[in-house]
């Protein structure tokens, strides 16, 4: 078990969530590029939860686990079942006039993480993000 | 995030500083809408001091491009750091926007007749 903290599911909490993760990875050797990707994945998933999940409890739990070469983040919400891995990727080959503007967030998450998993646990959505720190 | 605007005739440079995220992107959208409503056709987004961008910021760039299709105009991004540029390229922005190495370069090559 790593560290975990509960945040209100509000847009304003994003800054606190990012700060919490930054504090906890502070001692690890995380380069700036990887740090940017971690922050991006977390922001996109948290915004998605706030916007879409019809929540039993308006809270988001962030769990931080780490070993010498990986950061493992778990993002938990109490919304209706929502698997971000089932969201269709936007067609980025389309011209600007046909391009849909939404759907970029989850697409970016999939591109910047090293591994991503989803599971439904009781009445909770759990998304697990893994970042390799030596790459 | 901070934005300073420099206007030269119907061109404008936005000097953006800080993080363009889900919270601050609204300010960028507003700033762009104001200058476009005031007749600006060519916009340079000065990204030299932008440290982070999320999909909310990218959405503003795409919305601006779609608006420019209707009203005429063009957009350039100047001086993005490698980390920010990597994110912009994942979503294919390089197909629609000219990237310049810095603001000075963009002013010279992109504004031209302004």
Short mmCIF file of C-alpha atoms in Angstrom, two decimals:
data_model
loop_
_atom_site.label_atom_id
_atom_site.label_comp_id
_atom_site.label_asym_id
_atom_site.label_seq_id
_atom_site.Cartn_x
_atom_site.Cartn_y
_atom_site.Cartn_z
CA UNK A 1 0.00 0.00 0.00
CA UNK A 2 1.27 3.41 -0.88
CA UNK A 3 0.13 6.80 0.22
CA UNK A 4 -3.35 7.97 -0.52
CA UNK A 5 -5.35 11.15 -0.20
CA UNK A 6 -8.95 12.13 -0.89
CA UNK A 7 -9.83 15.30 -2.79
CA UNK A 8 -13.14 16.97 -3.63
CA UNK A 9 -14.19 16.30 -7.23
CA UNK A 10 -13.93 19.92 -8.35
CA UNK A 11 -11.92 21.68 -11.02
CA UNK A 12 -10.17 23.70 -8.32
CA UNK A 13 -8.80 20.51 -6.74
CA UNK A 14 -6.64 19.77 -9.79
CA UNK A 15 -3.87 22.04 -8.55
CA UNK A 16 -3.88 20.34 -5.13
CA UNK A 17 -3.87 16.89 -6.71
CA UNK A 18 -0.89 17.80 -8.92
CA UNK A 19 0.95 19.29 -5.92
CA UNK A 20 0.27 16.16 -3.88
CA UNK A 21 1.74 13.91 -6.57
CA UNK A 22 4.72 16.23 -7.11
CA UNK A 23 5.48 16.20 -3.38
CA UNK A 24 5.45 12.42 -3.35
CA UNK A 25 7.63 11.93 -6.38
CA UNK A 26 10.01 14.64 -5.26
CA UNK A 27 12.65 12.22 -4.02
CA UNK A 28 12.53 10.06 -7.12
CA UNK A 29 14.70 10.80 -10.06
CA UNK A 30 11.96 12.03 -12.40
CA UNK A 31 13.07 14.16 -15.31
CA UNK A 32 11.07 17.20 -16.43
CA UNK A 33 9.68 15.50 -19.53
CA UNK A 34 8.32 12.57 -17.53
CA UNK A 35 6.97 14.91 -14.88
CA UNK A 36 5.03 16.84 -17.55
CA UNK A 37 3.53 13.57 -18.81
CA UNK A 38 2.52 12.49 -15.32
CA UNK A 39 0.81 15.83 -14.67
CA UNK A 40 -0.93 15.72 -18.04
CA UNK A 41 -2.33 12.21 -17.59
CA UNK A 42 -3.59 13.04 -14.10
CA UNK A 43 -5.20 16.33 -15.16
CA UNK A 44 -6.98 14.76 -18.13
CA UNK A 45 -8.40 11.88 -16.09
CA UNK A 46 -9.46 14.07 -13.19
CA UNK A 47 -11.18 16.59 -15.51
CA UNK A 48 -12.93 13.69 -17.18
CA UNK A 49 -14.22 12.41 -13.84
CA UNK A 50 -15.46 15.87 -12.84
CA UNK A 51 -17.23 16.39 -16.18
CA UNK A 52 -18.79 13.01 -16.81
CA UNK A 53 -19.17 10.93 -13.73
CA UNK A 54 -22.51 11.07 -12.02
CA UNK A 55 -21.04 10.52 -8.59
CA UNK A 56 -22.39 8.78 -5.51
CA UNK A 57 -19.78 10.64 -3.54
CA UNK A 58 -18.14 13.77 -5.08
CA UNK A 59 -14.64 12.66 -4.22
CA UNK A 60 -11.50 11.53 -5.98
CA UNK A 61 -8.93 9.35 -4.26
CA UNK A 62 -5.32 9.48 -5.42
CA UNK A 63 -3.00 6.65 -4.47
CA UNK A 64 0.73 6.94 -5.03
CA UNK A 65 2.95 3.85 -5.13
CA UNK A 66 6.52 3.78 -6.22
CA UNK A 67 9.46 1.48 -6.48
CA UNK A 68 12.95 2.16 -7.70
CA UNK A 69 12.01 2.39 -11.34
CA UNK A 70 8.24 2.89 -11.58
CA UNK A 71 5.59 5.29 -10.41
CA UNK A 72 2.17 3.70 -10.01
CA UNK A 73 -0.79 6.05 -9.62
CA UNK A 74 -4.30 4.96 -8.86
CA UNK A 75 -7.19 7.34 -9.49
CA UNK A 76 -10.46 6.31 -7.88
CA UNK A 77 -13.91 7.84 -8.26
CA UNK A 78 -17.44 6.93 -7.19
CA UNK A 79 -19.14 7.62 -10.52
CA UNK A 80 -21.06 5.34 -12.83
CA UNK A 81 -18.94 2.71 -14.59
CA UNK A 82 -16.62 4.45 -17.02
CA UNK A 83 -13.70 2.76 -18.70
CA UNK A 84 -11.47 5.35 -20.39
CA UNK A 85 -9.78 2.57 -22.37
CA UNK A 86 -13.04 2.01 -24.25
CA UNK A 87 -13.16 5.63 -25.47
CA UNK A 88 -12.57 5.71 -29.20
CA UNK A 89 -9.47 7.59 -30.32
CA UNK A 90 -10.07 10.77 -32.32
CA UNK A 91 -9.11 10.56 -36.01
CA UNK A 92 -6.08 12.84 -36.05
CA UNK A 93 -5.63 12.46 -39.81
CA UNK A 94 -8.76 14.51 -40.55
CA UNK A 95 -8.61 18.07 -41.87
CA UNK A 96 -9.20 20.94 -39.50
CA UNK A 97 -12.83 21.48 -40.63
CA UNK A 98 -13.87 17.88 -39.92
CA UNK A 99 -11.92 17.44 -36.74
CA UNK A 100 -13.90 16.93 -33.61
CA UNK A 101 -12.50 19.05 -30.84
CA UNK A 102 -13.42 16.78 -27.95
CA UNK A 103 -11.90 13.45 -27.01
CA UNK A 104 -8.30 14.60 -27.06
CA UNK A 105 -7.81 14.27 -23.31
CA UNK A 106 -8.12 10.49 -22.98
CA UNK A 107 -6.17 10.06 -26.21
CA UNK A 108 -3.29 12.05 -24.71
CA UNK A 109 -3.42 9.95 -21.53
CA UNK A 110 -3.00 6.74 -23.54
CA UNK A 111 -0.06 8.26 -25.40
CA UNK A 112 1.91 9.54 -22.41
CA UNK A 113 1.61 6.66 -19.93
CA UNK A 114 3.71 3.52 -20.13
CA UNK A 115 0.84 1.31 -18.95
CA UNK A 116 -2.81 1.93 -18.12
CA UNK A 117 -5.40 -0.37 -16.56
CA UNK A 118 -9.04 -0.01 -15.59
CA UNK A 119 -11.15 -1.97 -13.17
CA UNK A 120 -14.53 -1.57 -11.58
CA UNK A 121 -14.28 -2.25 -7.85
CA UNK A 122 -17.66 -2.35 -6.08
CA UNK A 123 -19.11 1.10 -6.80
CA UNK A 124 -15.79 2.65 -7.80
CA UNK A 125 -13.88 3.29 -11.01
CA UNK A 126 -10.16 2.61 -10.60
CA UNK A 127 -7.68 3.72 -13.21
CA UNK A 128 -4.10 2.62 -12.72
CA UNK A 129 -1.33 4.52 -14.45
CA UNK A 130 2.23 3.26 -14.60
CA UNK A 131 5.19 5.42 -15.55
CA UNK A 132 8.63 3.91 -16.08
CA UNK A 133 11.08 6.32 -14.55
CA UNK A 134 14.27 5.25 -16.25
CA UNK A 135 13.00 5.88 -19.78
CA UNK B 1 -0.72 31.90 -16.65
CA UNK B 2 -0.10 35.42 -17.91
CA UNK B 3 -0.76 36.83 -21.36
CA UNK B 4 0.55 40.04 -22.87
CA UNK B 5 -0.68 41.11 -26.29
CA UNK B 6 1.29 43.09 -28.84
CA UNK B 7 -0.69 44.27 -31.83
CA UNK B 8 0.81 45.31 -35.15
CA UNK B 9 -1.93 46.36 -37.62
CA UNK B 10 -4.04 43.25 -38.22
CA UNK B 11 -1.50 40.94 -36.62
CA UNK B 12 -1.02 40.11 -32.95
CA UNK B 13 1.52 38.32 -30.79
CA UNK B 14 0.38 36.70 -27.57
CA UNK B 15 3.23 36.40 -25.10
CA UNK B 16 2.03 33.56 -22.89
CA UNK B 17 3.75 32.65 -19.65
CA UNK B 18 3.06 29.65 -17.40
CA UNK B 19 0.72 26.66 -17.63
CA UNK B 20 -2.20 26.37 -20.07
CA UNK B 21 -4.43 23.91 -18.25
CA UNK B 22 -8.11 23.18 -17.65
CA UNK B 23 -8.40 26.26 -15.46
CA UNK B 24 -6.30 28.86 -17.32
CA UNK B 25 -7.25 27.90 -20.89
CA UNK B 26 -10.46 29.90 -20.58
CA UNK B 27 -8.42 33.10 -20.24
CA UNK B 28 -6.49 32.27 -23.40
CA UNK B 29 -9.73 31.58 -25.28
CA UNK B 30 -11.16 34.90 -24.15
CA UNK B 31 -8.04 36.82 -25.14
CA UNK B 32 -8.03 35.26 -28.63
CA UNK B 33 -11.75 35.95 -29.10
CA UNK B 34 -11.28 39.60 -28.17
CA UNK B 35 -8.45 40.20 -30.64
CA UNK B 36 -10.20 38.29 -33.44
CA UNK B 37 -13.38 40.30 -32.86
CA UNK B 38 -11.21 43.39 -33.18
CA UNK B 39 -10.08 42.43 -36.67
CA UNK B 40 -6.83 40.57 -36.04
CA UNK B 41 -6.18 38.05 -38.83
CA UNK B 42 -2.75 36.69 -38.06
CA UNK B 43 -1.87 35.46 -34.60
CA UNK B 44 1.43 34.28 -33.19
CA UNK B 45 1.08 32.27 -30.01
CA UNK B 46 4.33 33.02 -28.19
CA UNK B 47 5.04 29.76 -26.37
CA UNK B 48 8.62 30.51 -25.28
CA UNK B 49 7.57 30.66 -21.62
CA UNK B 50 4.78 28.09 -21.69
CA UNK B 51 5.78 25.27 -19.36
CA UNK B 52 2.76 22.97 -19.78
CA UNK B 53 -0.31 22.45 -21.95
CA UNK B 54 -3.24 20.06 -21.51
CA UNK B 55 -6.06 19.11 -23.90
CA UNK B 56 -8.04 22.13 -22.67
CA UNK B 57 -5.35 24.41 -24.13
CA UNK B 58 -5.09 22.35 -27.32
CA UNK B 59 -8.86 22.67 -27.70
CA UNK B 60 -8.51 26.47 -27.71
CA UNK B 61 -5.93 26.24 -30.51
CA UNK B 62 -8.21 23.99 -32.59
CA UNK B 63 -11.22 26.22 -31.98
CA UNK B 64 -9.20 29.23 -33.13
CA UNK B 65 -8.18 27.39 -36.31
CA UNK B 66 -11.79 26.45 -37.04
CA UNK B 67 -12.93 30.01 -36.46
CA UNK B 68 -10.20 31.25 -38.82
CA UNK B 69 -11.55 28.95 -41.56
CA UNK B 70 -14.74 30.99 -41.49
CA UNK B 71 -13.39 34.47 -40.86
CA UNK B 72 -10.04 34.17 -42.64
CA UNK B 73 -6.76 34.29 -40.81
CA UNK B 74 -3.82 32.16 -39.81
CA UNK B 75 -2.03 30.99 -36.73
CA UNK B 76 1.57 30.27 -35.80
CA UNK B 77 3.21 28.90 -32.67
CA UNK B 78 6.59 30.32 -31.75
CA UNK B 79 9.24 28.96 -29.44
CA UNK B 80 7.57 26.00 -27.79
CA UNK B 81 9.82 23.96 -25.51
CA UNK B 82 10.48 20.34 -26.56
CA UNK B 83 8.16 19.00 -23.81
CA UNK B 84 5.24 21.18 -24.92
CA UNK B 85 5.90 20.58 -28.61
CA UNK B 86 5.86 16.81 -28.06
CA UNK B 87 2.31 17.06 -26.66
CA UNK B 88 1.15 19.30 -29.52
CA UNK B 89 2.54 16.86 -32.06
CA UNK B 90 0.78 13.85 -30.51
CA UNK B 91 -2.54 15.40 -31.58
CA UNK B 92 -1.23 16.37 -35.02
CA UNK B 93 -1.17 20.12 -34.59
CA UNK B 94 1.92 20.42 -36.81
CA UNK B 95 -0.37 19.64 -39.78
CA UNK B 96 -2.30 22.87 -39.31
CA UNK B 97 0.01 25.35 -37.63
CA UNK B 98 3.45 26.64 -38.54
CA UNK B 99 5.96 26.22 -35.74
CA UNK B 100 8.77 28.77 -35.48
CA UNK B 101 11.85 28.48 -33.33
CA UNK B 102 11.18 31.74 -31.49
CA UNK B 103 9.02 34.85 -31.59
CA UNK B 104 11.63 36.91 -33.47
CA UNK B 105 11.74 34.28 -36.21
CA UNK B 106 7.94 34.05 -36.39
CA UNK B 107 7.54 37.84 -36.62
CA UNK B 108 9.95 37.96 -39.54
CA UNK B 109 8.72 34.93 -41.49
CA UNK B 110 5.02 34.74 -40.62
CA UNK B 111 3.86 38.35 -40.31
CA UNK B 112 5.57 39.55 -43.48
CA UNK B 113 3.37 42.37 -44.75
CA UNK B 114 1.88 43.42 -41.39
#
